[in-house]
Short mmCIF file of C-alpha atoms in Angstrom, two decimals:
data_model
loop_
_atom_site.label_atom_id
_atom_site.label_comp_id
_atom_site.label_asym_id
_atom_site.label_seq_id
_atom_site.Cartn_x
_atom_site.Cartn_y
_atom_site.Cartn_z
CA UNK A 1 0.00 0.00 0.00
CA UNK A 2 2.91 2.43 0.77
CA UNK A 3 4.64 1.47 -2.48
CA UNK A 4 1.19 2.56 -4.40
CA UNK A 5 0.84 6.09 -2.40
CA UNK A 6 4.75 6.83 -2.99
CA UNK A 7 3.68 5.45 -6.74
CA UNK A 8 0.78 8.29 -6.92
CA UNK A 9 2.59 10.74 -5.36
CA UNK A 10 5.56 10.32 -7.82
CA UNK A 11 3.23 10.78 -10.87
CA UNK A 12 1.44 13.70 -9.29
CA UNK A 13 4.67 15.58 -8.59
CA UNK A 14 6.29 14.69 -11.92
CA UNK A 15 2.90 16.02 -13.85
CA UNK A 16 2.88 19.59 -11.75
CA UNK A 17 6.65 19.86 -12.39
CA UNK A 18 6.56 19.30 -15.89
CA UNK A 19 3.25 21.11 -16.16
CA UNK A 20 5.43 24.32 -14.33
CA UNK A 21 8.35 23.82 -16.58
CA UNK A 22 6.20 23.96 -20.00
CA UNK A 23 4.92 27.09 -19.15
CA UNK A 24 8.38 29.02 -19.18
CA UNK A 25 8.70 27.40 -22.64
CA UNK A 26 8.30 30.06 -25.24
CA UNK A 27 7.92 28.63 -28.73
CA UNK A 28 8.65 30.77 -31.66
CA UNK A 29 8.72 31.40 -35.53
CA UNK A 30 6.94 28.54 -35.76
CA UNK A 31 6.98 27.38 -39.79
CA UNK A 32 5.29 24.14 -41.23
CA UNK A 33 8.06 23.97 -43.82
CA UNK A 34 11.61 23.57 -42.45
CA UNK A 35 13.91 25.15 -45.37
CA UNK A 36 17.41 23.48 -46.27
CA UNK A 37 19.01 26.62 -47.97
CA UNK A 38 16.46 27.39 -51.04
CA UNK A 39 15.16 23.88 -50.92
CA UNK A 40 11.76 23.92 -48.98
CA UNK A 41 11.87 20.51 -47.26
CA UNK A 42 8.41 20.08 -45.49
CA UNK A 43 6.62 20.85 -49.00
CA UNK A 44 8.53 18.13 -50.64
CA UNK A 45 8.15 15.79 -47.86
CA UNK A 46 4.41 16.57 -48.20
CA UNK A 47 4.24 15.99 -51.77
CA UNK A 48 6.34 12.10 -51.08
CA UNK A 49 3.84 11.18 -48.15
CA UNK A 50 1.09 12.00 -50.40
CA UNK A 51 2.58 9.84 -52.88
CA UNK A 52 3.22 7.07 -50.93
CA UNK A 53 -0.18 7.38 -49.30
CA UNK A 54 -1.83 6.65 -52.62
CA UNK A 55 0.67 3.96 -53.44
CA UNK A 56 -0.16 1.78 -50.19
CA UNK A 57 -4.02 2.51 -50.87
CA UNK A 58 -3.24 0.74 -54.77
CA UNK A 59 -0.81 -1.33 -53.52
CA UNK A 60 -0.57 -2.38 -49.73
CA UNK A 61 2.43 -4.32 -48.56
CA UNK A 62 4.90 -3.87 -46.27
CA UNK A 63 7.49 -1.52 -48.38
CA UNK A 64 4.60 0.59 -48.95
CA UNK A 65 3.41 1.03 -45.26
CA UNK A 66 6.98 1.42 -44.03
CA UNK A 67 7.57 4.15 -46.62
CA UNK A 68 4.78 6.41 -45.47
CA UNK A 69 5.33 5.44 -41.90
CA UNK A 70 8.62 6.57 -42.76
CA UNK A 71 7.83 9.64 -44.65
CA UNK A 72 5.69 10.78 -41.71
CA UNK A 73 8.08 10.35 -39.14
CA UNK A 74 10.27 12.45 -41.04
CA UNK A 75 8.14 14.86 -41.83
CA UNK A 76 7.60 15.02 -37.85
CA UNK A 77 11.36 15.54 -37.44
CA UNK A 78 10.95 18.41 -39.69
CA UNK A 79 8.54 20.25 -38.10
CA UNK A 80 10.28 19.91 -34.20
CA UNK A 81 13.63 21.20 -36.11
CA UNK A 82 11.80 24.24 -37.80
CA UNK A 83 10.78 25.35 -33.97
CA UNK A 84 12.47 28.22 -32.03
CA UNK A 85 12.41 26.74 -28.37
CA UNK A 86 13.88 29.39 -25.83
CA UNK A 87 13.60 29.68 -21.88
CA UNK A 88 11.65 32.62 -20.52
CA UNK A 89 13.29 34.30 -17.96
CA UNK A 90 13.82 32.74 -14.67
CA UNK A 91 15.76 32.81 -10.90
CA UNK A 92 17.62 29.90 -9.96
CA UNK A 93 15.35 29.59 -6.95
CA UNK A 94 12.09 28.90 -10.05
CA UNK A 95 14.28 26.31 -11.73
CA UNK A 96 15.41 25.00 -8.24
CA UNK A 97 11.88 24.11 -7.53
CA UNK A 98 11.01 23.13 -10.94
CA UNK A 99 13.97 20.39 -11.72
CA UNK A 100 13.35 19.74 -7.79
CA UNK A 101 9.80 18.76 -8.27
CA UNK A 102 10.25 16.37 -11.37
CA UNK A 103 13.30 14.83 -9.69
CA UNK A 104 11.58 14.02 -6.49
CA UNK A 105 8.71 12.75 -8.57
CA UNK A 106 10.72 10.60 -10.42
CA UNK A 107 12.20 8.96 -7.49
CA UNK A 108 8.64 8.73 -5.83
CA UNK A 109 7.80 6.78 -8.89
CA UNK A 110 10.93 4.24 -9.21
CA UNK A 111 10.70 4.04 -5.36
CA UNK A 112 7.01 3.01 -5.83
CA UNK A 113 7.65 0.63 -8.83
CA UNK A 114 10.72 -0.55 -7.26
CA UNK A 115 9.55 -1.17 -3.68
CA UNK A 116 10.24 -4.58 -1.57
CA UNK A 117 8.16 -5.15 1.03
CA UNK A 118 10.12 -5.60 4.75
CA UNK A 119 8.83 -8.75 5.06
CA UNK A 120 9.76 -9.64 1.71
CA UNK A 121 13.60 -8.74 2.91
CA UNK A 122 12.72 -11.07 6.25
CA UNK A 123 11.36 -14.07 3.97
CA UNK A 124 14.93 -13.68 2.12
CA UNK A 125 17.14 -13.51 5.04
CA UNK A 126 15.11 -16.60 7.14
CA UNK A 127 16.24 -18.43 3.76
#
């Protein structure tokens, strides 16, 4: 029963410190097309998952489902590397308690996963 409060706990403190942490995260010049140079990636990654979408509906096998499973991943990749992620302004004693909170939560949560029993450790040593 301890193991599943210290389990609870873990997750609830993990969830309000990455909840507190998100919201010093300032995203900007966000762009659905990540641009290589002059080459505009994300519209020709668009254009291939299209293509391949229409090639597993006429064909479907595996080469065509790992292609556009593929092509979609990628195209994911794209659009995470075309973000501006920055840190809003903050005092040590903010990202103290912040990288506190998810570490403590963390350990609730291994702790609770984790946890023997003390009579568990007796059964072991009366062996």
């Amino acid at each position: 029963m301890k193991e599943l409060l210290q389990f609870l706990l873990g997750i609830v403190l993990t969830i309000i410190g990455v909840i507190i942490f998100l919201q010093n995260v300032v995203v900007s010049s966000f762009t659905l097309f990540y641009r290589m140079g002059r080459v505009n990636v994300g519209g020709i990654l668009i254009v291939l998952i299209v293509v391949a979408f229409i090639a597993f509906i006429v064909k479907p096998n595996m080469l065509t489902g790992l292609s556009l499973i593929g092509l979609c991943i990628t195209f994911f990749v794209c659009l995470v590397i075309s973000l501006n992620i920055s840190m809003r302004y903050m005092s040590g004693l903010e990202l103290a308690l912040i990288l506190g909170t998810i570490g403590v939560g963390v350990g609730f949560i291994i702790k609770g996963l984790l946890g023997v029993n003390k009579a568990d450790k007796q059964n072991k040593k009366n062996k």
